XYZ file of C-alpha atoms in Angstrom:
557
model
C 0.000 0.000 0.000
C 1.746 3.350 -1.198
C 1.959 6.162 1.437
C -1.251 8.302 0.298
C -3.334 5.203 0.715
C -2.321 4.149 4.210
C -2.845 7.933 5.341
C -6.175 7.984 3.767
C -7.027 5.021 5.412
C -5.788 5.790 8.833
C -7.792 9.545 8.395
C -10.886 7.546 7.704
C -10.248 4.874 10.701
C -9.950 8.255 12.522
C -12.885 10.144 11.214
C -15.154 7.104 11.930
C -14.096 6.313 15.256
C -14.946 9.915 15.927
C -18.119 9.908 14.438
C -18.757 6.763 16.268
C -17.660 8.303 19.649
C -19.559 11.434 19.627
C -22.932 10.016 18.660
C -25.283 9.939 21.455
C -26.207 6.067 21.653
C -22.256 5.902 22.936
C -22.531 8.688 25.316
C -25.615 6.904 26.739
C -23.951 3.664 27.027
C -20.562 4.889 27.983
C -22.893 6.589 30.989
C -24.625 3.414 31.621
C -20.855 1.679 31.660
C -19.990 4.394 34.165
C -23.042 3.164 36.629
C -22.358 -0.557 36.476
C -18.306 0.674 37.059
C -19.614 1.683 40.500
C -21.422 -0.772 41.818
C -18.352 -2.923 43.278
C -17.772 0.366 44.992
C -20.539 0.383 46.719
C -20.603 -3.773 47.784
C -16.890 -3.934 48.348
C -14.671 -2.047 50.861
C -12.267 0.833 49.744
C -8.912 1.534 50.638
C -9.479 5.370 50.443
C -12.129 4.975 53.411
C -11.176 1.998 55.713
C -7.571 0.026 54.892
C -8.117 -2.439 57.882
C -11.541 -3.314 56.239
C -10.026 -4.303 52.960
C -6.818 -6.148 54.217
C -8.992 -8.144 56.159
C -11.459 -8.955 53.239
C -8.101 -9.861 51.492
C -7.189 -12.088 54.116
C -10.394 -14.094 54.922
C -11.237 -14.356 50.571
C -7.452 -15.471 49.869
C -6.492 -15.510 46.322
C -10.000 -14.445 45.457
C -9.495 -10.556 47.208
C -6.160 -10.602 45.252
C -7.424 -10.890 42.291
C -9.660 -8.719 43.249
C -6.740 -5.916 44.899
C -5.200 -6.541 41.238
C -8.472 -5.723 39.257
C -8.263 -2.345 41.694
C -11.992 -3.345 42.802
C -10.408 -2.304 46.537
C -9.765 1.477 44.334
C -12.447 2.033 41.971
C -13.292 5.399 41.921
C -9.055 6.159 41.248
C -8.739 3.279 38.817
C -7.689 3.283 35.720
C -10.881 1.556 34.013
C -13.216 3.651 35.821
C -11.007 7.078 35.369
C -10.819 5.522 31.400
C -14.816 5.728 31.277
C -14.917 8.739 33.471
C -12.866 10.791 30.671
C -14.332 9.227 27.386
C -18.012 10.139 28.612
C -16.558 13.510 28.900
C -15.164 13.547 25.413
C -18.042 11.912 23.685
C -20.648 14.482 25.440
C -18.798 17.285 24.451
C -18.190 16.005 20.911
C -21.803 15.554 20.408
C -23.587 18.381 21.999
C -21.194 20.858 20.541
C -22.733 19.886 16.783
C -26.532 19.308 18.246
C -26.004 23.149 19.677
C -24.955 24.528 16.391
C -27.932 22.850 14.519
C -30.299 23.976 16.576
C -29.289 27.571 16.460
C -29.304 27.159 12.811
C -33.095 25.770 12.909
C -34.169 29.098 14.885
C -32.914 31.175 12.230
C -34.576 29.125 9.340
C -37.874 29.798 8.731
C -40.728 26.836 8.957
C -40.786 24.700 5.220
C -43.027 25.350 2.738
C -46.636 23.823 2.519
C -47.009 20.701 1.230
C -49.264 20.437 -2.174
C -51.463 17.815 -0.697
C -52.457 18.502 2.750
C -54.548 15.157 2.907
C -51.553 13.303 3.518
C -50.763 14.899 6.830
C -51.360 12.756 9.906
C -54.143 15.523 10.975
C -56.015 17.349 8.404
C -59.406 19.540 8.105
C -61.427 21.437 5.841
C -63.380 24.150 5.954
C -65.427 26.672 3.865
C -66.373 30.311 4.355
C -68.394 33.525 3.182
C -65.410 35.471 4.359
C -62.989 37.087 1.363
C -59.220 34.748 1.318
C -57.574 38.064 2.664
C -60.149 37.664 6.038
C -60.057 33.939 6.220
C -55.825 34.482 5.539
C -55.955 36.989 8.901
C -58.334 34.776 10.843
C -55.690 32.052 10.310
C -52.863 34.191 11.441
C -54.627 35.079 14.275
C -55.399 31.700 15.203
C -51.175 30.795 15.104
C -50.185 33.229 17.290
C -47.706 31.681 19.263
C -45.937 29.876 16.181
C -43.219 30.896 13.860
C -45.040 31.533 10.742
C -44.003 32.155 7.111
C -47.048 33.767 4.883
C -46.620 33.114 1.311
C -49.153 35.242 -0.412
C -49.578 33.575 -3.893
C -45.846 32.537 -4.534
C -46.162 29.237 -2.456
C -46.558 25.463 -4.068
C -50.587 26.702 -4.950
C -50.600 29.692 -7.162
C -52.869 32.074 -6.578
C -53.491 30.885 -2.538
C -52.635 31.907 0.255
C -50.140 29.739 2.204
C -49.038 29.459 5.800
C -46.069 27.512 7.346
C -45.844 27.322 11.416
C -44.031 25.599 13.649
C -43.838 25.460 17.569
C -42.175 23.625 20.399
C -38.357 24.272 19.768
C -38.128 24.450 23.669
C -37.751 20.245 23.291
C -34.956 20.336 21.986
C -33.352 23.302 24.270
C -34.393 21.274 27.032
C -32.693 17.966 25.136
C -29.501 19.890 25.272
C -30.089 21.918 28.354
C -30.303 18.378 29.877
C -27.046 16.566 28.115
C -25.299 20.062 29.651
C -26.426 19.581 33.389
C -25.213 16.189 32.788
C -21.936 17.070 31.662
C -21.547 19.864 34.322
C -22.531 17.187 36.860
C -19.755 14.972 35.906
C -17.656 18.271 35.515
C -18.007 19.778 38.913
C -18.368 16.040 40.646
C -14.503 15.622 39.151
C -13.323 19.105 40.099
C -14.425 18.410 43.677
C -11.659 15.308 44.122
C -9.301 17.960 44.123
C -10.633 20.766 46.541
C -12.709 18.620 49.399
C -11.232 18.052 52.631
C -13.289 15.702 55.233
C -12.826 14.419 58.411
C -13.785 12.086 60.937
C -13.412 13.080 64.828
C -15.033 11.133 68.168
C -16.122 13.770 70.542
C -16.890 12.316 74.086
C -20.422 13.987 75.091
C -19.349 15.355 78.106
C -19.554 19.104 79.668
C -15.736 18.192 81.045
C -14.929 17.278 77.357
C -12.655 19.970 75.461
C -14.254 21.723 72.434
C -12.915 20.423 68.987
C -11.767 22.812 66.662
C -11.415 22.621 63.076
C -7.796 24.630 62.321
C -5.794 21.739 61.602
C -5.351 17.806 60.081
C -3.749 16.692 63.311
C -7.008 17.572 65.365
C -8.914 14.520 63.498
C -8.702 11.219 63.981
C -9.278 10.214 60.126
C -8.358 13.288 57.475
C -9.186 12.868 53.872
C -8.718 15.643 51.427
C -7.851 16.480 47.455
C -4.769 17.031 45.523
C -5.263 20.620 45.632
C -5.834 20.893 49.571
C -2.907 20.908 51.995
C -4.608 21.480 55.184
C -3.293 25.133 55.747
C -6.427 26.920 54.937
C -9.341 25.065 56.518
C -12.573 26.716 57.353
C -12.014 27.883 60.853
C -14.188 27.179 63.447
C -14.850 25.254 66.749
C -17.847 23.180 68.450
C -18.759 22.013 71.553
C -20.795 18.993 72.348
C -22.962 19.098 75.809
C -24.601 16.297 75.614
C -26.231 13.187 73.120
C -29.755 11.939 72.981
C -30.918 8.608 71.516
C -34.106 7.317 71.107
C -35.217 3.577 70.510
C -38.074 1.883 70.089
C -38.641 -1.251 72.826
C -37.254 -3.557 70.038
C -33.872 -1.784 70.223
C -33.954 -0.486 66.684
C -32.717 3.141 66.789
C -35.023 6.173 66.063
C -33.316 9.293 65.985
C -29.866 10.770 67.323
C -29.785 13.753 68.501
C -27.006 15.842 70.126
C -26.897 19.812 71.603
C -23.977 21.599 70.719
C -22.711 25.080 70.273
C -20.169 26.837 67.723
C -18.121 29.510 66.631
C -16.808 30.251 63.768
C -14.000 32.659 65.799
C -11.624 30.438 66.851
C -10.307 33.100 69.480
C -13.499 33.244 71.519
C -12.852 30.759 74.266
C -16.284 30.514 76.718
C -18.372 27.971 74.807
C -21.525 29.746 77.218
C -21.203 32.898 74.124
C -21.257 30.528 71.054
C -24.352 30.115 69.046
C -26.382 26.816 70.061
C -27.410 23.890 67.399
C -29.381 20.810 67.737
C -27.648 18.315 65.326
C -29.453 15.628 64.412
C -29.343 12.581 61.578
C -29.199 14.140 58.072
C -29.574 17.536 60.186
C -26.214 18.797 59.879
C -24.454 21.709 61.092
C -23.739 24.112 57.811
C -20.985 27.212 58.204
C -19.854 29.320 55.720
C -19.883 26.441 53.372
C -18.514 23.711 55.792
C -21.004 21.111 56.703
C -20.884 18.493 60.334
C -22.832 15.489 60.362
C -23.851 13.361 63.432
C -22.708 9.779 61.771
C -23.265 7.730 65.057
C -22.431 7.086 68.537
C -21.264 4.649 71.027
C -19.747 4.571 74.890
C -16.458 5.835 76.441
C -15.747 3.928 79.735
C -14.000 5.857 82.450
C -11.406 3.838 84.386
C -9.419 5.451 87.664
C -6.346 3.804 88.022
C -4.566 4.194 91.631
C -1.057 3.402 92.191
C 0.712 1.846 95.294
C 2.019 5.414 96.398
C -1.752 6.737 96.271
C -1.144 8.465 92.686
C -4.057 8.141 90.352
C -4.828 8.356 86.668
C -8.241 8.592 84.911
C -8.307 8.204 81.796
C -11.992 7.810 79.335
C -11.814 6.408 76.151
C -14.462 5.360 73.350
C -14.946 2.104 73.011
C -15.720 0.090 69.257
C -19.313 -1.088 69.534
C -19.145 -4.826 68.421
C -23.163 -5.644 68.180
C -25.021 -2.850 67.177
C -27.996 -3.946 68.397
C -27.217 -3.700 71.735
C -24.230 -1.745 71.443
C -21.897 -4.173 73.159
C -18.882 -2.832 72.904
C -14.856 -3.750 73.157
C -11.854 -1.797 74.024
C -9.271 -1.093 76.421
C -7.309 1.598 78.049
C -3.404 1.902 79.165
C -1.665 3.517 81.905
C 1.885 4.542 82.201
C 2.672 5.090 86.390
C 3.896 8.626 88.139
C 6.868 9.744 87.124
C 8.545 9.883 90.155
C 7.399 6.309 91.449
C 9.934 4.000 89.304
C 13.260 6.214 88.280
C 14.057 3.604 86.039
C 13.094 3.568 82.615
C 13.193 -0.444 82.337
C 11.111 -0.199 85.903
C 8.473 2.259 84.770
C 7.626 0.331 81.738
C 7.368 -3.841 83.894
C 4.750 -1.600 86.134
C 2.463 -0.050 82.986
C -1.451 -1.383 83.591
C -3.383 -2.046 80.623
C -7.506 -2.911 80.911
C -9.294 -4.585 77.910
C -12.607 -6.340 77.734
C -15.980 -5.387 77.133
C -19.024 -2.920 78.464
C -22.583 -3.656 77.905
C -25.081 -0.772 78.370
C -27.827 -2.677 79.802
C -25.588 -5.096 81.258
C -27.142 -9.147 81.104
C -25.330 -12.286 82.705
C -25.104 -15.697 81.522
C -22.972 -16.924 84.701
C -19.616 -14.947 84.659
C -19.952 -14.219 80.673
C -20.859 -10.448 80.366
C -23.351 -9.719 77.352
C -26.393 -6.644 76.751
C -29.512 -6.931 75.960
C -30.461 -3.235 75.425
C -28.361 -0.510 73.673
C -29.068 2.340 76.235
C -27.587 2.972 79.277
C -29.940 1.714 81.769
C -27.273 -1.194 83.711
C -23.762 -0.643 82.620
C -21.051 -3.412 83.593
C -17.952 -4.250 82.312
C -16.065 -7.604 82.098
C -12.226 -6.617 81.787
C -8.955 -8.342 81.909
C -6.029 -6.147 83.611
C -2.474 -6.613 82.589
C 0.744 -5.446 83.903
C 4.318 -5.032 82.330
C 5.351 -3.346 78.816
C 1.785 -2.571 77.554
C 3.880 -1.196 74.479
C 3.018 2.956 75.369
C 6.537 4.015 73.912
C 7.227 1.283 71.934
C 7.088 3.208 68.708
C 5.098 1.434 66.419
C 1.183 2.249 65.098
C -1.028 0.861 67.617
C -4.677 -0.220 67.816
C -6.919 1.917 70.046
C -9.369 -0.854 70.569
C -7.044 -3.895 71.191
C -3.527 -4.611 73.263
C -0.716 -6.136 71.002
C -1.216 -10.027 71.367
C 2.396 -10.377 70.561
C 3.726 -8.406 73.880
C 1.366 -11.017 75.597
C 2.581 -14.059 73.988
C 5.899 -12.826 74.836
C 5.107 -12.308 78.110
C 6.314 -8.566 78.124
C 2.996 -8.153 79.719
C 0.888 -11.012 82.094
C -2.751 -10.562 83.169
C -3.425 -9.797 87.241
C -7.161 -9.920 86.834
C -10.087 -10.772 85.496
C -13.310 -9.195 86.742
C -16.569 -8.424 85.994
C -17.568 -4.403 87.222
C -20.454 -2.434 87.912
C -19.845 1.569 88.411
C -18.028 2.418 91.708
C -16.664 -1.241 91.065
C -12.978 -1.958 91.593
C -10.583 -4.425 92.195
C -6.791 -5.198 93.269
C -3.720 -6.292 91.561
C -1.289 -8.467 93.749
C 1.029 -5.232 93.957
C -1.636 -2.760 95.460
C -2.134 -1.238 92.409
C -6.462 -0.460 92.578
C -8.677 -0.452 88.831
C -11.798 1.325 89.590
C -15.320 1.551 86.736
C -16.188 4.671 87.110
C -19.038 4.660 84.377
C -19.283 5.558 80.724
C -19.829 8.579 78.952
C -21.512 8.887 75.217
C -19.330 9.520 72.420
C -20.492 10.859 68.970
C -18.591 10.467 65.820
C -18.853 13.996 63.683
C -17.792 14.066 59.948
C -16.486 17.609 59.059
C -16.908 17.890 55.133
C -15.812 20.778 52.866
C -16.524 20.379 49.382
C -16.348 24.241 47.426
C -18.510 22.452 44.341
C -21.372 20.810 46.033
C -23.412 23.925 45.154
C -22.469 23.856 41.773
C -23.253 19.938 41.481
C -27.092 21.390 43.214
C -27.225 23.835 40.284
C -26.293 21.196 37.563
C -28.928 19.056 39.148
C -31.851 21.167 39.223
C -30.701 22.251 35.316
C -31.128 18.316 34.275
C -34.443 18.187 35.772
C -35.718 21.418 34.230
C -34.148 20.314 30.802
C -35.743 17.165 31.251
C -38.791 18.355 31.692
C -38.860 20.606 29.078
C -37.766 17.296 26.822
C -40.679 15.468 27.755
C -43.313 17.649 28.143
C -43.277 19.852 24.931
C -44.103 18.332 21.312
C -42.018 19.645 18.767
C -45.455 19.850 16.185
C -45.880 21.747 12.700
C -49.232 23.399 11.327
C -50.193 24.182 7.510
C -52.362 26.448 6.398
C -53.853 27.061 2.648
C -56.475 29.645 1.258
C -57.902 29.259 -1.589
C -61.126 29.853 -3.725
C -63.559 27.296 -5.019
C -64.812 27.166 -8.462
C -68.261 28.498 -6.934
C -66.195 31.307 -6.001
C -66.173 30.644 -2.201
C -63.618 30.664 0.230
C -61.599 27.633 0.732
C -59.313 26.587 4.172
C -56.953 23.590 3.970
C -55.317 22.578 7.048
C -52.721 19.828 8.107
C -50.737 19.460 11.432
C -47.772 16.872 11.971
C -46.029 16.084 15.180
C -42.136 15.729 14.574
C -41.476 12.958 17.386
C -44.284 12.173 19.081
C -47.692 12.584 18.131
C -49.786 10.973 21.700
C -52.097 13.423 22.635
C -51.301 16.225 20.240
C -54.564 15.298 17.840
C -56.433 17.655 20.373
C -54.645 20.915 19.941
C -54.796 20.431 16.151
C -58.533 19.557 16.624
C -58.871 22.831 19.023
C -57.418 25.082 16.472
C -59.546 23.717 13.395
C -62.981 24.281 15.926
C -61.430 27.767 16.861
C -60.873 28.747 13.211
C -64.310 27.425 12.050
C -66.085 29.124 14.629
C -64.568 32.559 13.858
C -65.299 31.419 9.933
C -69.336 31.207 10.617
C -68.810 34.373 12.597
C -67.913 36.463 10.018
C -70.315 38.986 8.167
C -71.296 37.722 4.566
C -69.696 40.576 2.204
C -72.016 42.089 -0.489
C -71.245 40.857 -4.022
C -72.371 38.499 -6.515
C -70.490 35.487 -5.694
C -72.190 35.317 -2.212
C -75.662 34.486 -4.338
C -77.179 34.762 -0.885
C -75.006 32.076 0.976
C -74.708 33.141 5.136
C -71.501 32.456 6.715
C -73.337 29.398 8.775
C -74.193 27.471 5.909
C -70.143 27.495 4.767
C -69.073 27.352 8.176
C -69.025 23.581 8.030
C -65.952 21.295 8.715
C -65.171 18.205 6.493
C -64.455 15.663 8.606
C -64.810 12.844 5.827
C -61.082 14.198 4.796
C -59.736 14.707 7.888
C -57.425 11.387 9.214
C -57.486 11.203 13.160
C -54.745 9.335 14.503
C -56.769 9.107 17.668
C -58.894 6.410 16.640
């Protein structure tokens, strides 16, 4: 193949693939790829949100989650597939509303077509006579289309000698076709734009009056931070909250009802007496809004409060929240760990064999099955623990990540740590290690878990919304339709009115209108005076104002 062919070829390959891109069956099915792309987001776990969840789905599936890690079903909304789908949507939208747009504009500035020559063909079509001259039956007519785009043709149409009319109506279909394909593409726009600007974060505020206020000035101050490429943490919304207390209500099954939580804010960081802030109720899809930044109540659960005392009569207290493992009843698991006084072991190596460490479990509405701890209610009504203690390297300056709910099983199995006691506890509860050392349950406190989210687009992504709805509507409500019109005179010299109407896409329910204007015009027809002259040979205006319905086809039948 000589070199002109082969680059004729590979323009054509290119010029059809195009074509074949930016038609609008493969933008709908690229968007209907892009749907079924997310569903494993939404039934797996992601790596961007929890990596504990997917390293253990990993671990119980075996070679099944690795496949599934390499198929990035663990990543999907930063894939490459889904980012590949993502952009070519983008393209083919773009390539085929930018055309459609053009076209359009090009069918507002071209007047209606011509009337046909034979009317009787039309999907609706009517017949009239009347006394009135063609020039009065001609203005009737235009009266009767106001509201169309109309093109007269006064003897120089397809009839000579008659008087022709060409309307159309119901371009808004199409605007709202395209208005519709533009939200869309804005949607997908802004949705994309706001991976790079949002910031969100996850905090657990104990529900306490002692608890400090949280304040939103910095990454560090949240126990989970999440944010775009474009967001360093430097410039966060300012602002601080304080949460006095947490309210949940339950039906007698157990099932939850509603969450609710008193708080107050500020959005001046500087003001420190939480009595001057502005008060909120935050409830479940209630959230807090400032100045663009939005806090949701995502859920709850229980911080136990343990008082440690050491042989020397020190103490530590110490509450932490606590994972709920049924929620149901909201048992929950956890544990706490104490490093002693600093002036009661000078050693290093001494301080760290004398570290206490509690784990086990607390039950709201505590229930016992002999010694085994369990709840049967998630409020608060009974609380009770059922705790281990341990003493010995509890791992507080060991240097590596820890878990906040569970105690390293591998200091235990070493024995860098050995359990003193195991003990179920009620509040005011304590017991005694063999060194003096006294745990004390002191009670729980409620915990909520706020989400802080900051996303500059989400109004934009509302306004692209609400413009695919109205475009949509406009799409399916308005009939794109076309109406005839031709006047001529009968060989008994009387005034003749054609007419012929034609929906363009769908015709369903548009026979009335075209049957409402053809009663409209024929009425006005037998209203109008009979003029003086010797064609009229004594006809009145009612005995021509007749409609021939024997050539009229109704689709409606």
């Amino acid at each position: 193949m000589d070199p002109m062919s082969r680059t004729a070829s590979v323009r054509a390959f290119l010029r059809n693939s195009w074509r074949t891109l930016t038609a609008m069956r493969t933008a709908l099915i690229l968007l209907f790829l892009l749907a079924i792309a997310a569903i494993p987001g939404a039934l797996l776990p992601q790596r961007n949100l929890n990596e504990g969840n997917v390293n253990e789905y990993i671990a119980e599936n075996g070679w099944l989650g690795e496949f599934y890690d390499t198929l990035q079903l663990f990543d999907v909304f930063s894939s490459w597939w889904f980012t590949a789908i993502y952009v070519l949507l983008f393209i083919s939208l773009i390539g085929c509303l930018t055309p459609r747009s053009f076209e359009l504009v090009r069918q507002l500035r071209t007047p209606p077509p011509v009337t046909p020559r034979n009317l009787s063909r039309m999907p609706h079509h009517a017949t009239y006579r009347t006394s009135a001259t063609p020039e009065q039956a001609a203005d009737q007519v235009e009266a009767a289309l106001k509201g169309f785009r109309v093109r007269r043709n006064d003897g120089d149409g397809r009839v000579k000698g008659a008087i022709e009319f060409s309307s159309e109506r119901g371009y808004l279909r199409e605007v709202g076709n395209i208005v519709f394909h533009f939200g869309l593409l804005a949607l997908l726009i802004f949705f994309a734009a706001g991976k790079f600007v949002y910031a969100e974060g996850m905090r657990v505020v104990i529900a306490s009056e002692d608890s400090p206020a949280f304040c939103n000035t910095t990454p560090s101050a949240y126990d989970s931070f999440r944010a775009g490429l474009l967001v360093d943490g430097t410039d966060l919304e300012p602002f601080c909250i304080d949460v006095e207390d947490f309210r949940a209500d339950y039906l007698p099954n157990g099932q939850a009802e509603m969450f609710t939580s008193n708080v107050r804010y500020s959005e001046e960081v500087t003001t420190t007496d939480p009595e001057s802030w502005e008060p909120y109720e935050m409830r479940v899809n209630h959230p807090l809004r400032m100045s663009g930044t939005r806090v949701y109540l995502q859920g709850h659960g229980y911080a136990p409060t343990f008082t440690v005392t050491f042989p020397n009569g020190e103490t530590r207290t110490d509450t932490q929240h606590w994972e709920p493992t049924d929620l149901m009843t909201f048992l929950s698991s956890g544990m706490l760990r104490f490093d002693p006084p600093a002036g009661m072991y000078p050693e290093l190596a001494e301080r760290r064999q004398n570290q206490v460490a509690i784990q086990g479990l607390f039950a709201p509405t505590a229930e016992f099955d002999g010694t085994i701890l369990s709840s049967r209610f998630p409020r608060m009504d009974d609380p009770a623990v059922a705790i281990d203690v341990y003493q010995g390297d509890v791992g507080l300056d060991s240097g590596r990540p820890q878990n906040i709910f569970s105690l390293d099983q591998s200091l235990i199995e070493s024995g860098a740590m050995e359990r003193e006691a195991r003990v179920n506890l009620e509040p005011g509860e304590s017991t005694t290690l063999p060194d003096g050392t006294e745990v004390r349950f002191d009670g729980a406190d409620e915990f909520i878990n706020i989400q802080v989210s900051d996303d500059p687009t989400q109004i934009w992504v509302g306004v692209s919304a609400v413009v695919m709805m109205g475009g949509l509507v406009l799409s399916l409500m308005i009939r794109r339709r076309r109406i005839w019109a031709r006047v001529t005179t009968d060989d008994d010299q009387v005034t003749r009115v054609d007419l012929g109407g034609l929906a363009k896409t769908d015709r369903s329910g548009w026979g009335r209108e075209f049957d409402e204007l053809r009663d409209k015009l024929v009425k006005v027809a037998t209203a109008t005076p009979v003029l003086p002259g010797p064609a009229d040979k004594g006809d009145t205006a009612s005995s021509h104002g007749t409609a021939d319905d024997t050539s009229r086809k109704d689709d409606t039948r």
